[in-house]
PDB file of C-alpha atoms and ligand atoms in Angstrom:
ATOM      1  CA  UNK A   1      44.442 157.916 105.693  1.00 50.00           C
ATOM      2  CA  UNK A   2      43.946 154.231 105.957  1.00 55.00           C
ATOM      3  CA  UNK A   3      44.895 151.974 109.259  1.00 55.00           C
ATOM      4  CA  UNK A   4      47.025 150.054 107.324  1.00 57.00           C
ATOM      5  CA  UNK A   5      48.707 153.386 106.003  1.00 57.00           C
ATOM      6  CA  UNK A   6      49.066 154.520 109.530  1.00 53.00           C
ATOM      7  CA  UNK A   7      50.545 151.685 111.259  1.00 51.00           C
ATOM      8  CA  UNK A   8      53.153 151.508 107.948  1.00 50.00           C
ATOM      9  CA  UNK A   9      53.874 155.050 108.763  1.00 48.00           C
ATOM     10  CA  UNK A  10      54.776 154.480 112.672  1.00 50.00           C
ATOM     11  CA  UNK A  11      56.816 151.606 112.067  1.00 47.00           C
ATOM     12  CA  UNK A  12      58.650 153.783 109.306  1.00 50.00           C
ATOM     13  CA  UNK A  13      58.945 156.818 111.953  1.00 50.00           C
ATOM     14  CA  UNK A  14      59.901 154.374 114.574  1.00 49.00           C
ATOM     15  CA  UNK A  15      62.854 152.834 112.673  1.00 51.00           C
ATOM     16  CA  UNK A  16      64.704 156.433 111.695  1.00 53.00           C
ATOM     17  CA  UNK A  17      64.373 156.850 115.533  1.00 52.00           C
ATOM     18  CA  UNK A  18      65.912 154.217 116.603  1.00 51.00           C
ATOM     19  CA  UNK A  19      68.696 154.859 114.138  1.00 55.00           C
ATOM     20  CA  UNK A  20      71.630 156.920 116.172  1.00 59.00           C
ATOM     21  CA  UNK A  21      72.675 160.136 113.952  1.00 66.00           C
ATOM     22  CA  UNK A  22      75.692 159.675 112.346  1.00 86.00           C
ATOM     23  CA  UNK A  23      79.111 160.997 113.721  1.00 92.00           C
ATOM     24  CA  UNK A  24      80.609 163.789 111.415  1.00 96.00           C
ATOM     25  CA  UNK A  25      84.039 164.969 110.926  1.00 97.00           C
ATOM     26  CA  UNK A  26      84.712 168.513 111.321  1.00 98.00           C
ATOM     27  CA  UNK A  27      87.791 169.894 109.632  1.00 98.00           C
ATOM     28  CA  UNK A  28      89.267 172.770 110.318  1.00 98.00           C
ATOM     29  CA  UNK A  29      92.709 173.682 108.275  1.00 98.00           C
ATOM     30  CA  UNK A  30      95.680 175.524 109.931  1.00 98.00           C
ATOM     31  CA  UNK A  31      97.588 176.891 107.320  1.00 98.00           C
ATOM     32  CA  UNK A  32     100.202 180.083 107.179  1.00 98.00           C
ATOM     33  CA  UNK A  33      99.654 179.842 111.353  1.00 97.00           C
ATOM     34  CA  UNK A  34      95.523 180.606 110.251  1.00 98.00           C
ATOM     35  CA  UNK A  35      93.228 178.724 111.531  1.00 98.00           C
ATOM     36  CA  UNK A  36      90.422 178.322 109.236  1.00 98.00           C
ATOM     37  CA  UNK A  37      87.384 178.214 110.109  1.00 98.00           C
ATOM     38  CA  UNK A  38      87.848 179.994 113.404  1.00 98.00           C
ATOM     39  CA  UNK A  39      84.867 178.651 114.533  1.00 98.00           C
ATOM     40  CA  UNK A  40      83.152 175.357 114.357  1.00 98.00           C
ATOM     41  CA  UNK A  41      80.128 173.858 115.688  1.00 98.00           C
ATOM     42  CA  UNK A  42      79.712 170.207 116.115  1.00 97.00           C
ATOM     43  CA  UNK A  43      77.615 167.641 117.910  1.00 96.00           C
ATOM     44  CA  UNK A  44      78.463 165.513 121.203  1.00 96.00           C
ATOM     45  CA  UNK A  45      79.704 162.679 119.309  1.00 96.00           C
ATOM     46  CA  UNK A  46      82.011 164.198 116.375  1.00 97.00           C
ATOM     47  CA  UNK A  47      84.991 164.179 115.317  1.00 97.00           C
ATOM     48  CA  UNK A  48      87.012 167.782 115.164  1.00 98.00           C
ATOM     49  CA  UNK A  49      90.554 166.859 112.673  1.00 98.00           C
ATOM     50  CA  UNK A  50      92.914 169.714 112.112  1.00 98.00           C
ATOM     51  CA  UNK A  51      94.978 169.436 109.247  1.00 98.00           C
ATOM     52  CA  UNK A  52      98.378 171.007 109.830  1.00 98.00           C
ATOM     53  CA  UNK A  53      99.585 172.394 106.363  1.00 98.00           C
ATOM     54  CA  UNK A  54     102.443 174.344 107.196  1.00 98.00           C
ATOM     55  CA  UNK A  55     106.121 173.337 107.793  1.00 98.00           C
ATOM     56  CA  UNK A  56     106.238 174.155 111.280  1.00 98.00           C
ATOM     57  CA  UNK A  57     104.351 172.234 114.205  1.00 98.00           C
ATOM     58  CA  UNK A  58     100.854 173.502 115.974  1.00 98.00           C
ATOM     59  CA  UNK A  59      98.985 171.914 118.268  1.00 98.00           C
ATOM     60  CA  UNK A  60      94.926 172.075 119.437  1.00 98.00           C
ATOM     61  CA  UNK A  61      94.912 173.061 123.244  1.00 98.00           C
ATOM     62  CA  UNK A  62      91.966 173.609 124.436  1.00 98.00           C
ATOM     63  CA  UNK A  63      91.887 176.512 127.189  1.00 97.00           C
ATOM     64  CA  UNK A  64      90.493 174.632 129.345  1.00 96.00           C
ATOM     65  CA  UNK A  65      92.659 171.464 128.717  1.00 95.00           C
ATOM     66  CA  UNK A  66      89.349 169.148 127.298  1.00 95.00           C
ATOM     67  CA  UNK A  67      91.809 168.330 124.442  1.00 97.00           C
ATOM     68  CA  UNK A  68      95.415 169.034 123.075  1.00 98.00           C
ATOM     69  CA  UNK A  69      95.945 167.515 120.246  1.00 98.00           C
ATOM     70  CA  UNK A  70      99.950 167.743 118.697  1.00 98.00           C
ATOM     71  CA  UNK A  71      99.908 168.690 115.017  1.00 98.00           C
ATOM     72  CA  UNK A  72     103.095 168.288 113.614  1.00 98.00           C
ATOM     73  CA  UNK A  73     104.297 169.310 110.296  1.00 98.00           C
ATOM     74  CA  UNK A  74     101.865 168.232 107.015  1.00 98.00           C
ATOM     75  CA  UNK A  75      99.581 166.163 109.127  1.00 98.00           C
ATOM     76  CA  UNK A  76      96.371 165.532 110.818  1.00 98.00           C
ATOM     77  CA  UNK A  77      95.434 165.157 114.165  1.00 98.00           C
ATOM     78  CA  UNK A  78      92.054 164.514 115.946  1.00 98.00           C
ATOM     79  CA  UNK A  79      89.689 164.205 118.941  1.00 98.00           C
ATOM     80  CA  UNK A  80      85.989 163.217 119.402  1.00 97.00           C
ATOM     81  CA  UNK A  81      84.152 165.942 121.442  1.00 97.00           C
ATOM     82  CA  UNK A  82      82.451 164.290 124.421  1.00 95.00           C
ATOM     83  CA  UNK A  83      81.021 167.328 126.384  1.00 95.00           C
ATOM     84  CA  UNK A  84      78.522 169.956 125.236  1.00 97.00           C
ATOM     85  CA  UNK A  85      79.494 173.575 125.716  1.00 97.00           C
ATOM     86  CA  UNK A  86      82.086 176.295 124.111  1.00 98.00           C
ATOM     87  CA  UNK A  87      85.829 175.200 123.957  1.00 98.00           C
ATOM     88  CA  UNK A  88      88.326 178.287 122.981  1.00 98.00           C
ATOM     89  CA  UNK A  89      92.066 176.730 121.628  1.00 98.00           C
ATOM     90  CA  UNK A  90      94.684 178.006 120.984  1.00 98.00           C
ATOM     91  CA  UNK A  91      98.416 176.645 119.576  1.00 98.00           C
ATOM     92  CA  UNK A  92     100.839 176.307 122.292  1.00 98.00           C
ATOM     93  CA  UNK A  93     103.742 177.418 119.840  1.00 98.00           C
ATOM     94  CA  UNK A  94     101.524 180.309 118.147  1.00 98.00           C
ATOM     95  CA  UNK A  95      99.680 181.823 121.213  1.00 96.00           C
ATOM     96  CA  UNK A  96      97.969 184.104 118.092  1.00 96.00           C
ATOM     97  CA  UNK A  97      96.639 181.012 116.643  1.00 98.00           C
ATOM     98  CA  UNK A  98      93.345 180.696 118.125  1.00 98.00           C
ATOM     99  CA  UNK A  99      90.049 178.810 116.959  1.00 98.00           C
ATOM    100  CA  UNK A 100      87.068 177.556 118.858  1.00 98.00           C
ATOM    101  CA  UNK A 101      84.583 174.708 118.911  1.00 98.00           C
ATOM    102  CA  UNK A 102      81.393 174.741 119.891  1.00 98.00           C
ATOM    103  CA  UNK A 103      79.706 171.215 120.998  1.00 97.00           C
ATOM    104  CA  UNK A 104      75.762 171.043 121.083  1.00 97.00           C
ATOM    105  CA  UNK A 105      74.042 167.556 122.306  1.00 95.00           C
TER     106      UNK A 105
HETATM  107 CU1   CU B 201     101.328 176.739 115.900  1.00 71.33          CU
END
């Protein structure tokens, strides 16, 4: 490979670096007091939105209390995951309704 090439190809590999990865949106869909998918894995950074599709309210509480988000009836809620490590939930009015997320750096 030429210099020139080489030095093209650092400054190329230098600039997706320095780039940040971009935040994704995880959604997970509670319908029929299911949620689906059970299990999710996202990265330090993302977004986790539950979409509440039944007629009756559910909420997102982690075990561990990280997050509790309040779903009510035909809509969304949502919370960025901040901390890596495994975070069972559960629904506060549907102790059967369980799901968990799993946060990597
Ligand atoms: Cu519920």
């Amino acid at each position: 490979m030429r210099p020139g090439r080489t030095a093209l190809l650092a400054i190329a590999l230098c600039g997706f670096a320095a780039v940040p990865a971009q935040a994704a949106t995880i959604d997970v869909v509670m319908q029929n007091l299911v949620v689906k998918p059970v299990e999710v894995t996202a990265k330090v950074g993302d977004t986790i939105r539950w979409d509440n599709k039944d007629f009756v309210a559910h909420t997102a509480t982690a075990t561990d209390k990280s997050f509790d988000v309040m779903l009510p009836p035909g809509k969304t809620g949502s919370t960025v995951v901040t901390k890596v490590g495994t975070f069972d939930y559960f629904c506060k009015f549907h102790p059967n309704m369980k799901g968990k997320v799993t946060v990597t750096p």
